[in-house]
Amino acid sequence: MVMRSHYCGLVTEALMGQTVSLCGWVNRRRDHGGVIFVDLRDREGYVQVVCDPDRAAMFETAEGLRNEFCIQVKGLVRARPEGTINEHLKSGKIEVLCHELTVLNPSVTPPFQLDDDNLSETTRLTHRVLDLRRPYMQNNLMLRYKTAMEVRKFLDAHGFIDIETPMLGKSTPEGARDYLVPSRVHAGTFFALPQSPQLFKQLLMVAGFDRYYQITKCFRDEDLRADRQPEFTQIDIETSFLAEQEIRDLFQDMISTVFKNTLNVDLGEFPVMAYAQAMHRYGSDKPDLRVKLELTELTDVMADVDFKVFSGAANMKGGRVVALRIPGGAREAGGLSRGEIDGYAEFVKIYGAKGLAYIKVNEQAKGPGDKALRWPGLQSPIVKNIHDQAIAQILARTGAQDGDLIFFGADKVKVVNDAMGALRLKIGLSEFGRKNGLFEAGWRPMWVVDFPMFEFDDEAQRYTAVHHPFTAPKDGHEDWMVTAPEKCIAKGYDMVLNGWEIGGGSVRIHQADVQQKVFDALKIGPEEAQQKFGFLLDALQYGAPPHGGLAFGLDRIVTLMTGADSIRDVIAFPKTQRAQDLLTQAPTPVDEKQLRELHIKLRSSDLVKPE
């Protein structure tokens, strides 16, 4: 008989009466009065194995089994006794009566129980091989595989071909920091690992491969967080001779198909929102539409109030004042406590806000009151410094009702958007938000479009590209790149799902003269442009076709599908937030001989002592 005839988790009543050969790991061994039960596990799930003492040699082996022993079982599939069926398992109606038992490899005592759900991430990543045996991780990586396969099937059906692009390329430091690879052959020079295949996929369009894709690794040496890794997997796609709307329609169909075929989820409609509107309403270019809270604009009514925090922001160049109404937040029972309000005030400071003003709306019917007691139905230390017309506008614009709480943000636009956008999510996703109907579970996809071409970097005192320097401007905006870069709108688009940007792209510049205007706006001179991007500029002169595309984050998509808290839970061997691999202990020092071969000498001040 073959070593394995079936996966453990796929043995069902359809095999009743047949002899099977199974291989896997001992998840648990139970001795029930002379009969030993073994829960045998493999990537497809569990099956219950029964070891009777009437087969003495087999039973003696079973008595020595321990968790995580790798074993082979040959036995008869039979029905479980009445009352012992496990409806949660595919194999829950049957058990395997063991005839032969072979220990393929014993195991030392594992450092943790695989069914322990309270493991620290450090423990999990240090012992990642064992962590990957857990059903949670097995399911995550199986779903990742199925997702990638659905992407490939869709793209293949629509005429896309998989073409590999180089891992060792030219450093063009216009975005995040590059990971550099020193050249042994060419002393003093370096390759860069790709932050994306952006330039190569554009060259492939010029080369006539009008529908390209690859699922590839990309690298960025940047500060990490839950949805970032130094190396990540990108579904990279480019196509020629399609307009912006056609590109969006095609890849909206792809993502909808992938979700339907992997999770049986219908994503439904994808509303389209301009970047400016998203920032205005949600303070974010990737709004989570499951949260029902929105920002209310108040900048125009706060210019002449006595409260300097508001009037100062309203009158400063690039300032903004907004309100965030929290329905039910001021109720005596079930509202936000003073401790919670103070906690939110500390939270917004993470984003540069200096504090968090608020008004509790207790009883609007009491009206403005008099000079001695202004707006007696409102509770807030700032009311006395805001004139009646402004307060009336606050209540009217926010639609405040009795029992509501209104938070305020006032500062530079970026600080207000970052702080109040984050506060919106913090409250909406909280237990209070879920209990009070401020959050609606489900899937809420959308497109964010019409991004600005450029943003001004105050520190560098020059414009930078919002997406990348190869994004095409909206028709008619080309000349603004020189005279008024801040007015330029790009043919750029991001796909957002539940507050995560899962994909983004643009129509590319396919004309050399337009590309040069972008470089002029970015203050990249002809010599620098030729040095960094000469190979692309040269290629654009040879009849480059109109083209565009997207890049989707496979890690992020699968993280959302699984409901995991971090993309590290859908990557087999991830790095920590300090960009370390705890399993292999990378990165590590290398010996002096290797450094000499690479023409590298380390400065002693740069060396990091082991922790």
Coordinates of C-alpha atoms in Angstrom, one line a residue:
M1 CA 0.0 0.0 0.0
V2 CA 1.1 3.6 -0.7
M3 CA 2.4 5.6 2.3
R4 CA -0.6 7.8 2.2
S5 CA -3.9 7.2 0.5
H6 CA -5.9 10.1 1.8
Y7 CA -5.6 13.3 3.8
C8 CA -6.8 13.0 7.4
G9 CA -9.3 15.9 7.2
L10 CA -10.8 14.5 4.0
V11 CA -11.7 11.0 5.3
T12 CA -15.5 11.0 5.4
E13 CA -18.5 8.5 5.5
A14 CA -18.0 8.1 1.7
L15 CA -15.0 5.9 2.6
M16 CA -17.0 3.8 5.1
G17 CA -15.7 0.2 5.2
Q18 CA -12.5 1.0 3.3
T19 CA -9.0 0.6 4.5
V20 CA -7.0 3.8 4.4
S21 CA -3.4 4.8 4.9
L22 CA -2.9 8.2 6.7
C23 CA 0.1 10.3 7.6
G24 CA 0.2 13.3 10.0
W25 CA 1.0 14.6 13.4
V26 CA -0.4 13.6 16.8
N27 CA -2.5 16.5 17.9
R28 CA -3.6 14.7 21.0
R29 CA -3.5 11.3 22.5
R30 CA -6.2 10.2 24.9
D31 CA -6.3 6.9 27.0
H32 CA -9.9 5.9 27.8
G33 CA -9.8 2.8 29.9
G34 CA -7.6 0.7 27.8
V35 CA -8.6 2.1 24.4
I36 CA -6.3 4.9 23.0
F37 CA -7.7 7.6 20.9
V38 CA -5.4 9.7 18.7
D39 CA -6.5 12.9 17.0
L40 CA -4.4 12.8 13.9
R41 CA -3.8 16.1 12.1
D42 CA -2.6 17.2 8.6
R43 CA -3.1 20.3 6.5
E44 CA -6.7 19.3 5.7
G45 CA -7.8 18.8 9.3
Y46 CA -8.3 16.1 11.8
V47 CA -9.4 12.5 12.0
Q48 CA -10.0 10.3 15.1
V49 CA -7.9 7.1 15.2
V50 CA -8.9 4.3 17.6
C51 CA -6.3 1.9 18.9
D52 CA -7.6 -1.3 20.5
P53 CA -5.4 -3.5 22.8
D54 CA -6.2 -6.6 20.8
R55 CA -3.4 -5.7 18.4
A56 CA -0.6 -5.8 21.0
A57 CA 2.3 -4.5 19.0
M58 CA 0.3 -1.6 17.5
F59 CA -1.1 -0.8 20.9
E60 CA 2.3 -0.7 22.6
T61 CA 3.4 1.8 20.0
A62 CA 0.3 3.9 20.6
E63 CA 1.0 4.0 24.3
G64 CA 4.3 5.8 23.5
L65 CA 2.8 8.5 21.3
R66 CA 3.2 12.1 22.3
N67 CA 2.0 15.4 20.8
E68 CA 3.6 16.2 17.5
F69 CA 5.0 12.7 16.8
C70 CA 4.9 12.2 13.0
I71 CA 3.1 8.9 12.4
Q72 CA 1.6 6.6 9.8
V73 CA -1.7 4.9 10.4
K74 CA -3.3 2.1 8.4
G75 CA -6.8 1.1 9.4
L76 CA -10.5 0.6 8.7
V77 CA -13.0 3.5 8.3
R78 CA -16.1 3.0 10.4
A79 CA -18.9 5.0 11.8
R80 CA -18.5 6.7 15.1
P81 CA -20.7 5.3 18.0
E82 CA -24.0 7.1 18.4
G83 CA -23.6 10.3 20.5
T84 CA -20.0 10.9 19.6
I85 CA -20.4 12.6 16.2
N86 CA -18.5 15.9 15.8
E87 CA -20.4 18.1 13.4
H88 CA -17.6 20.6 13.3
L89 CA -15.2 18.2 11.4
K90 CA -15.5 16.9 7.9
S91 CA -14.4 13.6 9.4
G92 CA -16.7 14.0 12.4
K93 CA -19.0 11.1 11.5
I94 CA -16.3 8.5 11.2
E95 CA -13.3 7.1 12.9
V96 CA -10.4 5.0 11.8
L97 CA -9.8 1.7 13.6
C98 CA -6.0 1.3 13.6
H99 CA -4.5 -1.9 12.2
E100 CA -0.9 -0.7 11.8
L101 CA 0.9 2.2 13.4
T102 CA 4.4 3.4 12.5
V103 CA 6.2 6.3 14.2
L104 CA 7.9 8.1 11.2
N105 CA 9.6 10.5 13.6
P106 CA 9.2 11.3 17.3
S107 CA 9.1 14.8 18.6
V108 CA 10.7 16.5 21.6
T109 CA 8.3 18.3 23.8
P110 CA 7.0 21.4 21.9
P111 CA 7.6 24.8 23.4
F112 CA 3.9 25.5 23.4
Q113 CA 0.6 23.7 22.8
L114 CA -0.6 24.3 19.3
D115 CA -4.2 25.0 20.5
D116 CA -3.0 27.8 22.7
D117 CA -4.5 31.0 21.4
N118 CA -2.7 33.3 23.8
L119 CA 0.8 33.0 22.4
S120 CA 3.0 36.0 22.2
E121 CA 4.1 37.0 18.7
T122 CA 7.7 36.6 19.7
T123 CA 7.1 33.0 20.7
R124 CA 5.2 32.3 17.5
L125 CA 7.9 33.9 15.2
T126 CA 10.8 32.3 17.0
H127 CA 9.2 28.8 16.6
R128 CA 7.5 29.7 13.3
V129 CA 7.8 26.1 12.0
L130 CA 5.6 24.8 14.8
D131 CA 3.3 27.9 14.6
L132 CA 2.7 27.1 10.9
R133 CA 1.3 23.7 11.9
R134 CA -1.5 25.3 13.8
P135 CA -4.9 25.1 11.9
Y136 CA -5.2 28.9 12.0
M137 CA -2.0 29.4 10.1
Q138 CA -2.6 26.4 7.8
N139 CA -6.0 27.8 6.8
N140 CA -4.5 31.3 6.2
L141 CA -1.8 30.1 3.9
M142 CA -4.2 27.8 2.1
L143 CA -6.5 30.7 1.5
R144 CA -3.5 32.8 0.3
Y145 CA -2.7 30.1 -2.3
K146 CA -6.3 29.9 -3.5
T147 CA -6.5 33.7 -3.8
A148 CA -3.3 33.8 -5.9
M149 CA -4.6 31.0 -8.1
E150 CA -7.9 32.8 -8.7
V151 CA -6.0 35.9 -9.7
R152 CA -3.9 33.9 -12.1
K153 CA -7.0 32.2 -13.6
F154 CA -8.7 35.5 -14.1
L155 CA -5.7 37.2 -15.7
D156 CA -5.0 34.2 -17.9
A157 CA -8.6 34.2 -19.1
H158 CA -8.3 37.9 -20.0
G159 CA -5.1 37.5 -22.1
F160 CA -2.5 38.6 -19.5
I161 CA 0.9 36.8 -19.5
D162 CA 3.2 36.3 -16.6
I163 CA 6.6 37.9 -17.2
E164 CA 9.4 38.1 -14.6
T165 CA 11.3 41.4 -14.1
P166 CA 14.7 41.7 -12.4
M167 CA 15.3 41.5 -8.6
L168 CA 18.6 43.4 -9.0
G169 CA 18.1 46.8 -10.5
K170 CA 19.0 50.4 -10.5
S171 CA 18.6 52.6 -7.4
T172 CA 16.1 55.4 -8.1
P173 CA 15.5 56.9 -4.6
E174 CA 12.3 58.7 -5.2
G175 CA 10.1 56.9 -2.7
A176 CA 10.9 54.8 0.3
R177 CA 14.5 53.8 1.0
D178 CA 16.0 51.1 -1.2
Y179 CA 17.5 47.9 0.0
L180 CA 20.9 48.0 -1.6
V181 CA 23.0 45.0 -2.8
P182 CA 26.8 45.7 -3.2
S183 CA 28.4 44.5 -6.4
R184 CA 31.5 42.3 -6.0
V185 CA 32.4 42.6 -9.7
H186 CA 32.0 46.4 -10.0
A187 CA 33.7 47.9 -6.9
G188 CA 31.8 50.7 -5.2
T189 CA 28.5 50.2 -7.0
F190 CA 25.2 48.8 -5.8
F191 CA 22.1 47.1 -7.1
A192 CA 18.8 48.0 -5.5
L193 CA 16.0 45.5 -4.8
P194 CA 12.8 46.6 -6.5
Q195 CA 10.3 48.7 -4.5
S196 CA 8.0 47.7 -7.4
P197 CA 8.5 46.6 -11.0
Q198 CA 7.1 50.0 -12.1
L199 CA 9.7 51.0 -14.7
F200 CA 10.2 47.5 -16.1
K201 CA 6.5 46.9 -16.7
Q202 CA 6.3 50.2 -18.5
L203 CA 9.2 49.1 -20.7
L204 CA 7.3 45.9 -21.4
M205 CA 4.4 47.9 -22.7
V206 CA 6.7 49.8 -25.0
A207 CA 8.0 46.3 -26.1
G208 CA 4.6 45.3 -27.2
F209 CA 3.5 42.9 -24.4
D210 CA 0.2 44.7 -24.0
R211 CA -1.1 42.6 -21.1
Y212 CA 1.5 41.8 -18.4
Y213 CA 1.3 40.6 -14.8
Q214 CA 3.4 38.9 -12.2
I215 CA 2.9 38.0 -8.5
T216 CA 6.3 39.2 -7.2
K217 CA 8.3 40.2 -4.2
C218 CA 8.9 43.9 -3.6
F219 CA 11.2 45.5 -1.0
R220 CA 11.0 48.8 0.9
D221 CA 13.4 49.8 3.7
E222 CA 10.8 51.8 5.7
D223 CA 9.3 51.8 9.2
L224 CA 7.0 48.9 9.7
R225 CA 3.4 48.6 11.1
A226 CA 0.6 46.0 11.0
D227 CA 0.1 46.3 7.2
R228 CA 3.7 46.6 6.2
Q229 CA 6.7 44.3 5.8
P230 CA 10.2 45.0 4.4
E231 CA 9.4 42.4 1.7
F232 CA 5.9 42.0 0.5
T233 CA 4.0 40.4 -2.3
Q234 CA 2.5 42.5 -5.1
I235 CA 0.1 41.5 -7.8
D236 CA 1.6 43.7 -10.5
I237 CA -0.5 44.4 -13.6
E238 CA 0.0 46.6 -16.7
T239 CA -2.0 46.9 -19.9
S240 CA -1.9 49.0 -23.1
F241 CA -4.7 50.6 -25.1
L242 CA -7.2 50.8 -22.3
A243 CA -8.6 54.1 -20.9
E244 CA -8.8 54.8 -17.1
Q245 CA -12.4 53.7 -16.7
E246 CA -11.7 50.5 -18.7
I247 CA -8.8 49.6 -16.4
R248 CA -10.8 50.2 -13.3
D249 CA -13.7 48.1 -14.6
L250 CA -11.5 45.2 -15.5
F251 CA -9.7 45.0 -12.2
Q252 CA -12.9 45.6 -10.1
D253 CA -14.2 42.5 -11.9
M254 CA -11.0 40.6 -11.0
I255 CA -11.3 41.4 -7.3
S256 CA -15.0 40.7 -7.2
T257 CA -14.4 37.3 -8.9
V258 CA -11.6 36.4 -6.5
F259 CA -13.7 37.1 -3.4
K260 CA -16.7 35.2 -4.9
N261 CA -14.6 32.2 -5.8
T262 CA -12.6 32.0 -2.6
L263 CA -15.0 33.2 0.1
N264 CA -18.3 33.1 -1.7
V265 CA -18.6 36.8 -0.9
D266 CA -20.4 39.2 -3.2
L267 CA -18.6 42.6 -2.8
G268 CA -21.5 44.4 -4.5
E269 CA -21.1 48.0 -5.8
F270 CA -17.8 49.9 -5.7
P271 CA -18.8 53.6 -5.1
V272 CA -16.3 56.1 -6.7
M273 CA -15.2 59.0 -4.6
A274 CA -12.8 61.8 -5.4
Y275 CA -9.7 62.2 -3.2
A276 CA -10.8 65.7 -2.2
Q277 CA -14.2 64.5 -1.1
A278 CA -12.7 61.6 0.9
M279 CA -10.4 63.9 2.8
H280 CA -13.2 66.4 3.3
R281 CA -15.7 63.8 4.7
Y282 CA -13.4 61.3 6.4
G283 CA -10.0 62.8 6.8
S284 CA -8.5 59.8 4.9
D285 CA -7.8 58.8 1.4
K286 CA -8.8 55.2 2.3
P287 CA -12.0 55.7 4.3
D288 CA -13.6 52.7 6.0
L289 CA -17.2 53.0 4.9
R290 CA -18.3 50.5 7.6
V291 CA -18.0 53.4 10.1
K292 CA -21.0 55.7 9.8
L293 CA -19.3 58.8 11.3
E294 CA -18.3 61.8 9.1
L295 CA -16.4 65.0 9.6
T296 CA -18.3 68.3 9.4
E297 CA -16.6 71.4 7.9
L298 CA -16.6 74.4 10.2
T299 CA -13.6 76.4 9.0
D300 CA -15.7 79.2 7.5
V301 CA -17.8 79.9 10.6
M302 CA -14.9 79.9 13.1
A303 CA -12.8 82.8 11.7
D304 CA -14.2 85.4 14.2
V305 CA -14.9 83.4 17.4
D306 CA -13.1 84.3 20.6
F307 CA -11.7 80.8 21.1
K308 CA -8.3 81.3 19.6
V309 CA -7.7 77.6 18.9
F310 CA -10.5 77.6 16.4
S311 CA -10.1 81.1 15.0
G312 CA -6.3 80.7 14.7
A313 CA -6.7 77.5 12.6
A314 CA -9.5 79.0 10.6
N315 CA -7.4 82.0 9.6
M316 CA -4.1 80.3 9.0
K317 CA -3.0 79.4 5.5
G318 CA -3.7 75.7 5.2
G319 CA -5.7 75.5 8.4
R320 CA -8.9 73.6 9.0
V321 CA -11.6 73.3 11.7
V322 CA -14.0 70.3 11.8
A323 CA -16.5 68.6 14.0
L324 CA -17.1 64.9 14.6
R325 CA -20.5 64.2 16.0
I326 CA -20.8 61.0 18.1
P327 CA -24.5 60.0 18.4
G328 CA -25.3 59.0 22.0
G329 CA -21.9 60.0 23.2
A330 CA -23.2 62.4 25.9
R331 CA -26.0 60.2 27.3
E332 CA -25.9 59.7 31.0
A333 CA -26.3 56.0 30.6
G334 CA -24.3 54.3 27.9
G335 CA -22.4 57.4 26.7
L336 CA -18.7 58.0 26.7
S337 CA -17.2 58.5 30.2
R338 CA -15.0 61.3 31.1
G339 CA -12.1 58.9 31.3
E340 CA -12.8 57.7 27.7
I341 CA -13.0 61.3 26.5
D342 CA -9.7 62.1 28.1
G343 CA -8.2 58.9 26.5
Y344 CA -9.3 60.1 23.1
A345 CA -7.7 63.5 23.8
E346 CA -4.4 61.7 24.4
F347 CA -5.0 59.5 21.3
V348 CA -5.2 62.4 18.9
K349 CA -1.9 63.8 20.1
I350 CA -0.2 60.8 18.4
Y351 CA -1.1 62.6 15.1
G352 CA 0.1 66.0 16.1
A353 CA -3.1 67.4 17.6
K354 CA -2.6 69.6 20.7
G355 CA -5.9 68.5 22.3
L356 CA -9.5 67.6 21.7
A357 CA -12.2 70.1 22.4
Y358 CA -15.8 68.9 22.8
I359 CA -19.4 69.9 23.5
K360 CA -22.0 67.7 25.2
V361 CA -25.4 68.3 23.8
N362 CA -27.8 67.7 26.7
E363 CA -30.9 69.7 25.9
Q364 CA -30.9 72.0 22.8
A365 CA -34.4 73.3 23.6
K366 CA -33.0 75.5 26.3
G367 CA -31.6 77.7 23.5
P368 CA -28.8 80.3 23.8
G369 CA -29.7 81.4 27.3
D370 CA -28.5 84.8 28.6
K371 CA -25.2 86.5 29.3
A372 CA -25.0 85.0 32.8
L373 CA -25.7 81.4 31.5
R374 CA -25.0 80.9 27.8
W375 CA -26.4 77.8 26.1
P376 CA -27.4 76.0 29.4
G377 CA -28.3 72.9 27.4
L378 CA -24.7 72.5 26.2
Q379 CA -21.9 71.3 28.5
S380 CA -18.4 72.4 27.5
P381 CA -15.7 74.9 28.6
I382 CA -15.4 76.3 25.1
V383 CA -19.1 77.4 24.6
K384 CA -18.5 80.8 26.4
N385 CA -15.9 81.7 23.8
I386 CA -18.0 80.9 20.7
H387 CA -20.7 83.3 19.6
D388 CA -24.3 82.3 19.2
Q389 CA -24.3 82.2 15.4
A390 CA -21.3 79.8 15.3
I391 CA -22.8 77.5 17.9
A392 CA -26.1 77.5 16.0
Q393 CA -24.1 76.5 12.9
I394 CA -22.3 73.7 14.8
L395 CA -25.6 72.2 15.9
A396 CA -27.2 72.6 12.5
R397 CA -24.4 71.4 10.3
T398 CA -23.6 68.3 12.5
G399 CA -27.3 67.5 12.9
A400 CA -26.8 67.1 16.6
Q401 CA -29.5 65.7 18.8
D402 CA -29.9 65.6 22.6
G403 CA -27.5 63.1 24.0
D404 CA -24.8 63.6 21.3
L405 CA -21.2 64.4 21.8
I406 CA -19.3 66.7 19.4
F407 CA -15.5 66.5 19.1
F408 CA -13.5 69.2 17.4
G409 CA -10.3 69.3 15.5
A410 CA -8.5 72.6 14.6
D411 CA -5.0 72.9 13.2
K412 CA -3.2 72.5 9.9
V413 CA -5.1 70.5 7.4
K414 CA -2.8 67.5 7.6
V415 CA -2.9 67.4 11.4
V416 CA -6.7 67.7 11.5
N417 CA -7.3 65.1 8.8
D418 CA -4.9 62.6 10.4
A419 CA -6.1 63.1 13.9
M420 CA -9.8 63.3 13.3
G421 CA -9.8 60.6 10.7
A422 CA -8.1 58.3 13.1
L423 CA -10.5 59.3 15.9
R424 CA -13.4 58.5 13.6
L425 CA -12.1 55.0 13.2
K426 CA -11.1 54.6 16.8
I427 CA -14.6 55.4 18.0
G428 CA -16.5 53.7 15.2
L429 CA -14.7 50.4 15.7
S430 CA -14.8 50.5 19.5
E431 CA -17.3 48.6 21.6
F432 CA -19.2 51.8 22.1
G433 CA -19.4 52.3 18.3
R434 CA -20.5 48.8 17.6
K435 CA -23.2 48.8 20.4
N436 CA -24.6 52.2 19.2
G437 CA -24.9 51.4 15.5
L438 CA -21.9 53.5 14.4
F439 CA -20.4 50.5 12.7
E440 CA -21.9 48.2 10.1
A441 CA -20.2 44.8 9.6
G442 CA -19.6 43.5 6.1
W443 CA -17.5 44.3 3.0
R444 CA -17.4 47.9 1.8
P445 CA -15.2 48.4 -1.3
M446 CA -14.7 51.7 -3.1
W447 CA -12.5 53.5 -5.5
V448 CA -10.8 56.7 -4.6
V449 CA -9.9 58.7 -7.7
D450 CA -8.6 62.1 -8.9
F451 CA -5.6 62.3 -6.7
P452 CA -3.5 65.4 -6.8
M453 CA -0.4 65.0 -9.0
F454 CA 1.9 66.7 -6.5
E455 CA 2.2 67.6 -2.8
F456 CA 4.5 70.3 -1.4
D457 CA 7.2 69.1 0.9
D458 CA 7.7 72.0 3.4
E459 CA 11.1 70.6 4.6
A460 CA 12.6 70.1 1.2
Q461 CA 10.7 73.2 -0.2
R462 CA 9.7 71.4 -3.4
Y463 CA 6.9 69.4 -4.8
T464 CA 6.9 65.6 -4.6
A465 CA 4.8 63.1 -6.6
V466 CA 1.8 61.8 -4.7
H467 CA 1.9 58.4 -6.5
H468 CA 5.1 58.3 -8.5
P469 CA 6.6 60.5 -11.2
F470 CA 5.3 58.4 -14.1
T471 CA 1.5 59.1 -13.4
A472 CA -0.3 60.9 -16.2
P473 CA -2.2 64.1 -15.5
K474 CA -5.8 64.6 -16.4
D475 CA -6.3 65.8 -19.9
G476 CA -5.7 69.6 -20.0
H477 CA -3.7 69.7 -16.8
E478 CA -0.3 69.3 -18.6
D479 CA 0.6 73.0 -18.7
W480 CA -0.3 73.5 -15.0
M481 CA 2.7 71.2 -14.1
V482 CA 4.9 74.2 -14.7
T483 CA 2.7 77.2 -13.8
A484 CA 0.5 75.7 -10.9
P485 CA 1.5 72.2 -9.9
E486 CA -0.9 72.2 -6.9
K487 CA -3.8 72.3 -9.4
C488 CA -2.8 69.2 -11.3
I489 CA -5.0 66.2 -10.9
A490 CA -3.7 62.7 -11.8
K491 CA -5.2 59.8 -13.6
G492 CA -4.6 57.9 -10.5
Y493 CA -6.9 55.5 -8.6
D494 CA -6.8 53.4 -5.4
M495 CA -9.1 50.5 -4.6
V496 CA -10.0 50.6 -0.9
L497 CA -11.7 47.8 1.1
N498 CA -12.8 48.3 4.7
G499 CA -10.3 51.1 5.3
W500 CA -7.3 49.3 3.7
E501 CA -5.8 50.4 0.4
I502 CA -5.6 47.0 -1.3
G503 CA -4.5 48.3 -4.7
G504 CA -3.5 51.4 -6.5
G505 CA -2.4 52.5 -9.9
S506 CA -2.7 55.0 -12.6
V507 CA -2.6 55.7 -16.3
R508 CA 1.1 56.3 -17.1
I509 CA 2.8 59.0 -19.1
H510 CA 3.6 57.6 -22.5
Q511 CA 5.0 60.8 -24.1
A512 CA 8.5 62.0 -23.4
D513 CA 7.6 65.7 -23.4
V514 CA 4.9 65.3 -20.8
Q515 CA 7.3 63.2 -18.7
Q516 CA 9.8 66.0 -18.9
K517 CA 7.2 68.5 -17.5
V518 CA 6.7 66.2 -14.5
F519 CA 10.4 66.2 -13.9
D520 CA 10.4 70.0 -14.2
A521 CA 7.7 70.3 -11.6
L522 CA 9.7 68.0 -9.3
K523 CA 12.8 70.0 -9.9
I524 CA 14.5 67.0 -11.5
G525 CA 16.9 68.5 -14.1
P526 CA 17.6 66.9 -17.5
E527 CA 21.0 65.5 -16.3
E528 CA 19.5 64.0 -13.2
A529 CA 16.5 62.6 -15.1
Q530 CA 18.8 61.0 -17.7
Q531 CA 21.0 59.6 -15.0
K532 CA 18.1 58.0 -13.0
F533 CA 15.5 57.3 -15.7
G534 CA 17.3 57.6 -19.0
F535 CA 16.4 54.1 -20.1
L536 CA 12.7 54.8 -19.7
L537 CA 12.9 58.3 -21.4
D538 CA 14.8 56.7 -24.3
A539 CA 12.2 54.0 -24.7
L540 CA 9.3 56.4 -24.7
Q541 CA 10.6 57.9 -27.9
Y542 CA 10.0 54.7 -29.8
G543 CA 6.2 54.8 -30.3
A544 CA 5.3 54.1 -26.7
P545 CA 1.6 53.1 -26.5
P546 CA -0.9 54.6 -24.0
H547 CA -0.8 52.3 -21.0
G548 CA -1.7 52.0 -17.3
G549 CA -2.2 49.5 -14.6
L550 CA -2.5 48.6 -10.9
A551 CA -0.6 46.9 -8.2
F552 CA -2.5 44.9 -5.6
G553 CA -1.1 43.9 -2.2
L554 CA -1.7 40.2 -1.9
D555 CA -0.7 40.2 1.8
R556 CA -3.3 42.9 2.6
I557 CA -6.0 41.2 0.6
V558 CA -5.6 37.9 2.3
T559 CA -5.3 39.6 5.7
L560 CA -8.7 41.1 5.2
M561 CA -10.1 37.8 4.0
T562 CA -8.9 36.0 7.1
G563 CA -9.8 38.8 9.5
A564 CA -6.2 38.6 10.9
D565 CA -4.9 41.6 12.8
S566 CA -1.6 41.7 11.0
I567 CA -0.2 40.7 7.5
R568 CA 2.4 38.7 9.5
D569 CA -0.4 36.1 10.0
V570 CA -0.7 35.5 6.2
I571 CA 3.0 35.3 5.4
A572 CA 4.9 32.1 6.0
F573 CA 8.1 33.6 7.3
P574 CA 7.6 37.3 8.1
K575 CA 9.8 39.9 9.8
T576 CA 9.0 41.6 13.1
Q577 CA 8.2 45.3 13.3
R578 CA 12.0 45.8 13.8
A579 CA 12.6 44.0 10.4
Q580 CA 14.1 40.9 12.1
D581 CA 13.5 37.3 11.3
L582 CA 13.4 35.6 14.8
L583 CA 13.4 32.1 13.2
T584 CA 16.7 32.5 11.4
Q585 CA 18.0 35.4 13.4
A586 CA 18.5 37.5 10.3
P587 CA 19.9 40.0 9.7
T588 CA 23.3 38.9 11.1
P589 CA 26.9 40.1 10.7
V590 CA 29.1 38.6 8.0
D591 CA 32.7 37.8 8.2
E592 CA 35.5 40.1 7.1
K593 CA 36.4 38.1 4.1
Q594 CA 32.9 38.6 2.6
L595 CA 33.1 42.3 3.2
R596 CA 36.5 42.6 1.6
E597 CA 35.2 40.8 -1.5
L598 CA 32.4 43.4 -1.7
H599 CA 34.9 46.3 -1.2
I600 CA 33.1 47.3 2.0
K601 CA 34.5 48.4 5.3
L602 CA 32.3 49.0 8.3
R603 CA 32.8 52.1 10.5
S604 CA 32.9 51.0 14.2
S605 CA 30.4 53.7 15.1
D606 CA 27.8 52.0 12.9
L607 CA 28.1 48.6 14.4
V608 CA 25.1 47.4 16.4
K609 CA 25.8 45.4 19.5
P610 CA 23.8 42.1 19.8
E611 CA 20.9 42.4 22.2

